[in-house]
Amino acid sequence: MTNKKTIDFSNIKVSCEDCSLNELCLPRGLDTQDLGRLEEIVKRSRPLRTGEYIFRAGDKLTNLFAVRSGTVKLVLIDENGDDQIIGFYFPGEIIGLDAIDSERHLVSAIAIETSTYCGFPFNKVNEICRLIPELQNQLFKLMSRQLTAENELLLTIGKKNAEEKLSTFLLSISSRFQAMGYSSREFNLSMSRQETANYLGLTIETVSRIMSRFQREGLISINRKQVRIINMDTLRNLSTGCLSTEKKTG
Amino acid sequence: MTNKKTIDFSNIKVSCEDCSLNELCLPRGLDTQDLGRLEEIVKRSRPLRTGEYIFRAGDKLTNLFAVRSGTVKLVLIDENGDDQIIGFYFPGEIIGLDAIDSERHLVSAIAIETSTYCGFPFNKVNEICRLIPELQNQLFKLMSRQLTAENELLLTIGKKNAEEKLSTFLLSISSRFQAMGYSSREFNLSMSRQETANYLGLTIETVSRIMSRFQREGLISINRKQVRIINMDTLRNLSTGCLSTEKKTG
DNA sequence: CGCGTCGTTGAAGCCGCTCAATAGATGTGG
DNA sequence: CCACATCTATTGAGCGGCTTCAACGACGCG
């Protein structure tokens, strides 16, 4: 409803060199000269509101994108209308890589809070890759890392029970916030219960119930989207299924 | 027990040009000259028996591998000892790509029947990529395709019920056999019930029960690992959850 | 033939889902 | 500022699909 079909990049020149995310983002590991080449092709978006698309499944691949602020979800929709959130993306993270094979996006990228992003025209990235081997390596690594992340998610969804899924999820968010330089113990979940449930292969009721249980047992303090992790160690044990909720520490 | 720690490549020169798989495998799209460059670095393995490793989680990434014959499973094992099969790989398919980021394998590759493979030293692949842009593209596409495959699996494991999972699985195997030039209606499952169940996030009992039900209802004929698909359309409907088993066609 | 492995089938139980009601948060207009 | 509507989150009760536990059958190999 609030979505727009077309994304108009502002023509503001982006300076990757001055960007606080450059050590997390695509330019990671590039020297000043190579950074300059990359900067020339980057376009920055206007702010998106919740629910707006960066790209839709079926769109032709024209850009790779880096989340610049906010949070973006990738959603896969099958012929039946079932949708599965396959990942949440935070600032500095790259999306669009899975479209390289078919040159068409098979998933949709949707902002789940006010967000901005940078776009890198894909054909130019391809050219620059030949000039900058380091960038080629960086892209390989990014895709490889994404594969690894999906492997983890597969293990979580396929083998863990609801309690293990939720604790794994909270710890994953926590460590990603830490990587961005924020607190690993206190943060705002940008995704709704519905989105969390979808991502983990659960229902919102189950997510809600287990969050409440974690709170009753003193593992976390949670109010709506505001989370504080109180007992990180027990949460870690729960996430691996080594410890049942009953016999928690303390 | 039958596993060997070290893999000794035979020094037999491999000719990708004459290989029947070259249109499915890494060389896809390469011209004769480029093919020659790739051939120079390829080593072919001796036959592996069921249970033997191509690489183990934790091993340093030295080669990318192409399955040449047989079937290989990729297995992810977490700290808790839970393991999840994240894919089955048939002749022409490439494994090892997920290790590019950390330069260490995070999953293990295990033959599930007598299998052979080809190895491509990774550092040389990297070099050659700079000489042959087409190979670089090919690698990007392979990784991208792998991401897409994992997305599908996520949707299957996360959102489908047992019946939908099994029919999706059978159809996936069927179409991959077809892509290799074999029959899409009659084939041998190389994986055990245990492996199928693990892959789909089910138990062997459930897999067995639903296979039997499909047979009772005339969708397939199955005897141990020998499968014949009788009613492909209904199976297709089942896989998308559009049709319950009861109200099947006919 | 005996043994071990793999697959099938049955019965009972539990985890997470469905359905439903309530509470809290957010937004709008008067 | 409050009344009202809407949306999200929480909590409870009951049910069902898949798992667990268990026994049996089929096949291969010594």
mmCIF file of N, CA and C in Angstrom, chain A residues 140-141 143-145 147-148 151, chain B residues 26 55 61 63-65 74 89 93-105 107 122 125 138-147:
data_model
loop_
_atom_site.group_PDB
_atom_site.id
_atom_site.type_symbol
_atom_site.label_atom_id
_atom_site.label_comp_id
_atom_site.label_asym_id
_atom_site.label_seq_id
_atom_site.Cartn_x
_atom_site.Cartn_y
_atom_site.Cartn_z
ATOM 1 N N PHE A 140 33.233 -12.981 -3.704
ATOM 2 C CA PHE A 140 33.221 -14.426 -3.452
ATOM 3 C C PHE A 140 33.004 -14.700 -1.972
ATOM 4 N N LYS A 141 33.712 -13.965 -1.155
ATOM 5 C CA LYS A 141 33.601 -14.181 0.287
ATOM 6 C C LYS A 141 32.211 -13.856 0.804
ATOM 7 N N MET A 143 29.415 -14.020 -0.812
ATOM 8 C CA MET A 143 28.460 -15.053 -1.200
ATOM 9 C C MET A 143 28.671 -16.302 -0.373
ATOM 10 N N SER A 144 29.930 -16.612 -0.155
ATOM 11 C CA SER A 144 30.271 -17.764 0.662
ATOM 12 C C SER A 144 29.727 -17.600 2.083
ATOM 13 N N ARG A 145 29.860 -16.377 2.607
ATOM 14 C CA ARG A 145 29.374 -16.121 3.967
ATOM 15 C C ARG A 145 27.854 -16.268 4.031
ATOM 16 N N LEU A 147 26.092 -18.217 2.141
ATOM 17 C CA LEU A 147 25.823 -19.655 2.124
ATOM 18 C C LEU A 147 25.945 -20.229 3.527
ATOM 19 N N THR A 148 26.992 -19.824 4.219
ATOM 20 C CA THR A 148 27.205 -20.306 5.581
ATOM 21 C C THR A 148 26.052 -19.900 6.494
ATOM 22 N N ASN A 151 23.131 -22.050 5.860
ATOM 23 C CA ASN A 151 23.349 -23.366 6.455
ATOM 24 C C ASN A 151 22.940 -23.368 7.922
ATOM 25 N N LEU B 26 31.727 -27.266 -13.940
ATOM 26 C CA LEU B 26 32.411 -25.977 -13.867
ATOM 27 C C LEU B 26 32.741 -25.402 -15.245
ATOM 28 N N PHE B 55 35.939 -34.061 2.036
ATOM 29 C CA PHE B 55 36.577 -33.169 2.998
ATOM 30 C C PHE B 55 35.758 -33.159 4.269
ATOM 31 N N LEU B 61 40.479 -25.079 3.148
ATOM 32 C CA LEU B 61 40.013 -25.135 1.756
ATOM 33 C C LEU B 61 41.215 -25.195 0.821
ATOM 34 N N ASN B 63 40.800 -27.257 -2.348
ATOM 35 C CA ASN B 63 40.214 -27.524 -3.656
ATOM 36 C C ASN B 63 38.734 -27.189 -3.677
ATOM 37 N N LEU B 64 38.256 -26.823 -4.846
ATOM 38 C CA LEU B 64 36.831 -26.944 -5.134
ATOM 39 C C LEU B 64 36.657 -28.320 -5.774
ATOM 40 N N PHE B 65 35.507 -28.926 -5.592
ATOM 41 C CA PHE B 65 35.305 -30.276 -6.106
ATOM 42 C C PHE B 65 34.077 -30.356 -7.003
ATOM 43 N N LEU B 74 26.354 -33.154 1.755
ATOM 44 C CA LEU B 74 27.024 -32.165 2.595
ATOM 45 C C LEU B 74 26.331 -32.155 3.944
ATOM 46 N N TYR B 89 24.476 -34.069 -3.753
ATOM 47 C CA TYR B 89 25.119 -33.572 -4.969
ATOM 48 C C TYR B 89 25.355 -34.692 -5.964
ATOM 49 N N GLU B 93 27.890 -31.477 -10.317
ATOM 50 C CA GLU B 93 27.628 -30.409 -9.350
ATOM 51 C C GLU B 93 28.881 -30.106 -8.522
ATOM 52 N N ILE B 94 28.994 -28.839 -8.127
ATOM 53 C CA ILE B 94 30.221 -28.342 -7.500
ATOM 54 C C ILE B 94 30.031 -28.191 -5.997
ATOM 55 N N ILE B 95 30.992 -28.627 -5.222
ATOM 56 C CA ILE B 95 30.923 -28.449 -3.771
ATOM 57 C C ILE B 95 32.206 -27.805 -3.243
ATOM 58 N N GLY B 96 32.068 -27.136 -2.123
ATOM 59 C CA GLY B 96 33.205 -26.496 -1.484
ATOM 60 C C GLY B 96 33.106 -24.972 -1.488
ATOM 61 N N LEU B 97 32.132 -24.458 -2.220
ATOM 62 C CA LEU B 97 32.033 -23.003 -2.413
ATOM 63 C C LEU B 97 31.775 -22.247 -1.122
ATOM 64 N N ASP B 98 31.113 -22.903 -0.176
ATOM 65 C CA ASP B 98 30.778 -22.204 1.061
ATOM 66 C C ASP B 98 31.995 -21.985 1.957
ATOM 67 N N ALA B 99 33.132 -22.561 1.573
ATOM 68 C CA ALA B 99 34.324 -22.429 2.408
ATOM 69 C C ALA B 99 35.189 -21.252 2.001
ATOM 70 N N ILE B 100 34.794 -20.550 0.932
ATOM 71 C CA ILE B 100 35.646 -19.500 0.383
ATOM 72 C C ILE B 100 35.852 -18.373 1.382
ATOM 73 N N ASP B 101 34.841 -18.058 2.157
ATOM 74 C CA ASP B 101 34.971 -16.944 3.090
ATOM 75 C C ASP B 101 36.023 -17.208 4.146
ATOM 76 N N SER B 102 35.855 -18.286 4.884
ATOM 77 C CA SER B 102 36.760 -18.541 6.006
ATOM 78 C C SER B 102 37.969 -19.368 5.576
ATOM 79 N N GLU B 103 37.976 -19.793 4.319
ATOM 80 C CA GLU B 103 39.026 -20.666 3.792
ATOM 81 C C GLU B 103 39.137 -21.962 4.581
ATOM 82 N N ARG B 104 38.061 -22.306 5.235
ATOM 83 C CA ARG B 104 37.963 -23.565 5.945
ATOM 84 C C ARG B 104 36.588 -24.156 5.691
ATOM 85 N N HIS B 105 36.522 -25.443 5.515
ATOM 86 C CA HIS B 105 35.214 -26.066 5.322
ATOM 87 C C HIS B 105 34.445 -26.074 6.630
ATOM 88 N N VAL B 107 31.331 -27.552 6.554
ATOM 89 C CA VAL B 107 30.516 -28.749 6.417
ATOM 90 C C VAL B 107 31.426 -29.885 5.961
ATOM 91 N N PHE B 122 42.142 -24.473 -5.354
ATOM 92 C CA PHE B 122 41.405 -23.218 -5.278
ATOM 93 C C PHE B 122 42.249 -22.009 -5.645
ATOM 94 N N VAL B 125 42.400 -21.793 -9.306
ATOM 95 C CA VAL B 125 41.117 -21.346 -9.858
ATOM 96 C C VAL B 125 41.046 -19.828 -9.794
ATOM 97 N N GLN B 138 31.072 -17.798 -14.191
ATOM 98 C CA GLN B 138 30.554 -19.139 -13.944
ATOM 99 C C GLN B 138 30.558 -19.440 -12.442
ATOM 100 N N LEU B 139 31.628 -19.050 -11.774
ATOM 101 C CA LEU B 139 31.707 -19.291 -10.330
ATOM 102 C C LEU B 139 30.679 -18.466 -9.571
ATOM 103 N N PHE B 140 30.542 -17.204 -9.960
ATOM 104 C CA PHE B 140 29.509 -16.373 -9.340
ATOM 105 C C PHE B 140 28.141 -17.024 -9.509
ATOM 106 N N LYS B 141 27.889 -17.505 -10.721
ATOM 107 C CA LYS B 141 26.588 -18.096 -10.985
ATOM 108 C C LYS B 141 26.377 -19.370 -10.174
ATOM 109 N N LEU B 142 27.429 -20.178 -10.064
ATOM 110 C CA LEU B 142 27.319 -21.405 -9.284
ATOM 111 C C LEU B 142 26.965 -21.103 -7.838
ATOM 112 N N MET B 143 27.630 -20.100 -7.266
ATOM 113 C CA MET B 143 27.357 -19.773 -5.869
ATOM 114 C C MET B 143 25.955 -19.220 -5.724
ATOM 115 N N SER B 144 25.593 -18.396 -6.679
ATOM 116 C CA SER B 144 24.253 -17.818 -6.672
ATOM 117 C C SER B 144 23.197 -18.914 -6.761
ATOM 118 N N ARG B 145 23.454 -19.898 -7.630
ATOM 119 C CA ARG B 145 22.501 -20.998 -7.788
ATOM 120 C C ARG B 145 22.387 -21.795 -6.497
ATOM 121 N N GLN B 146 23.532 -21.946 -5.834
ATOM 122 C CA GLN B 146 23.530 -22.675 -4.575
ATOM 123 C C GLN B 146 22.707 -21.932 -3.517
ATOM 124 N N LEU B 147 22.840 -20.610 -3.515
ATOM 125 C CA LEU B 147 22.025 -19.806 -2.596
ATOM 126 C C LEU B 147 20.552 -20.025 -2.881
#
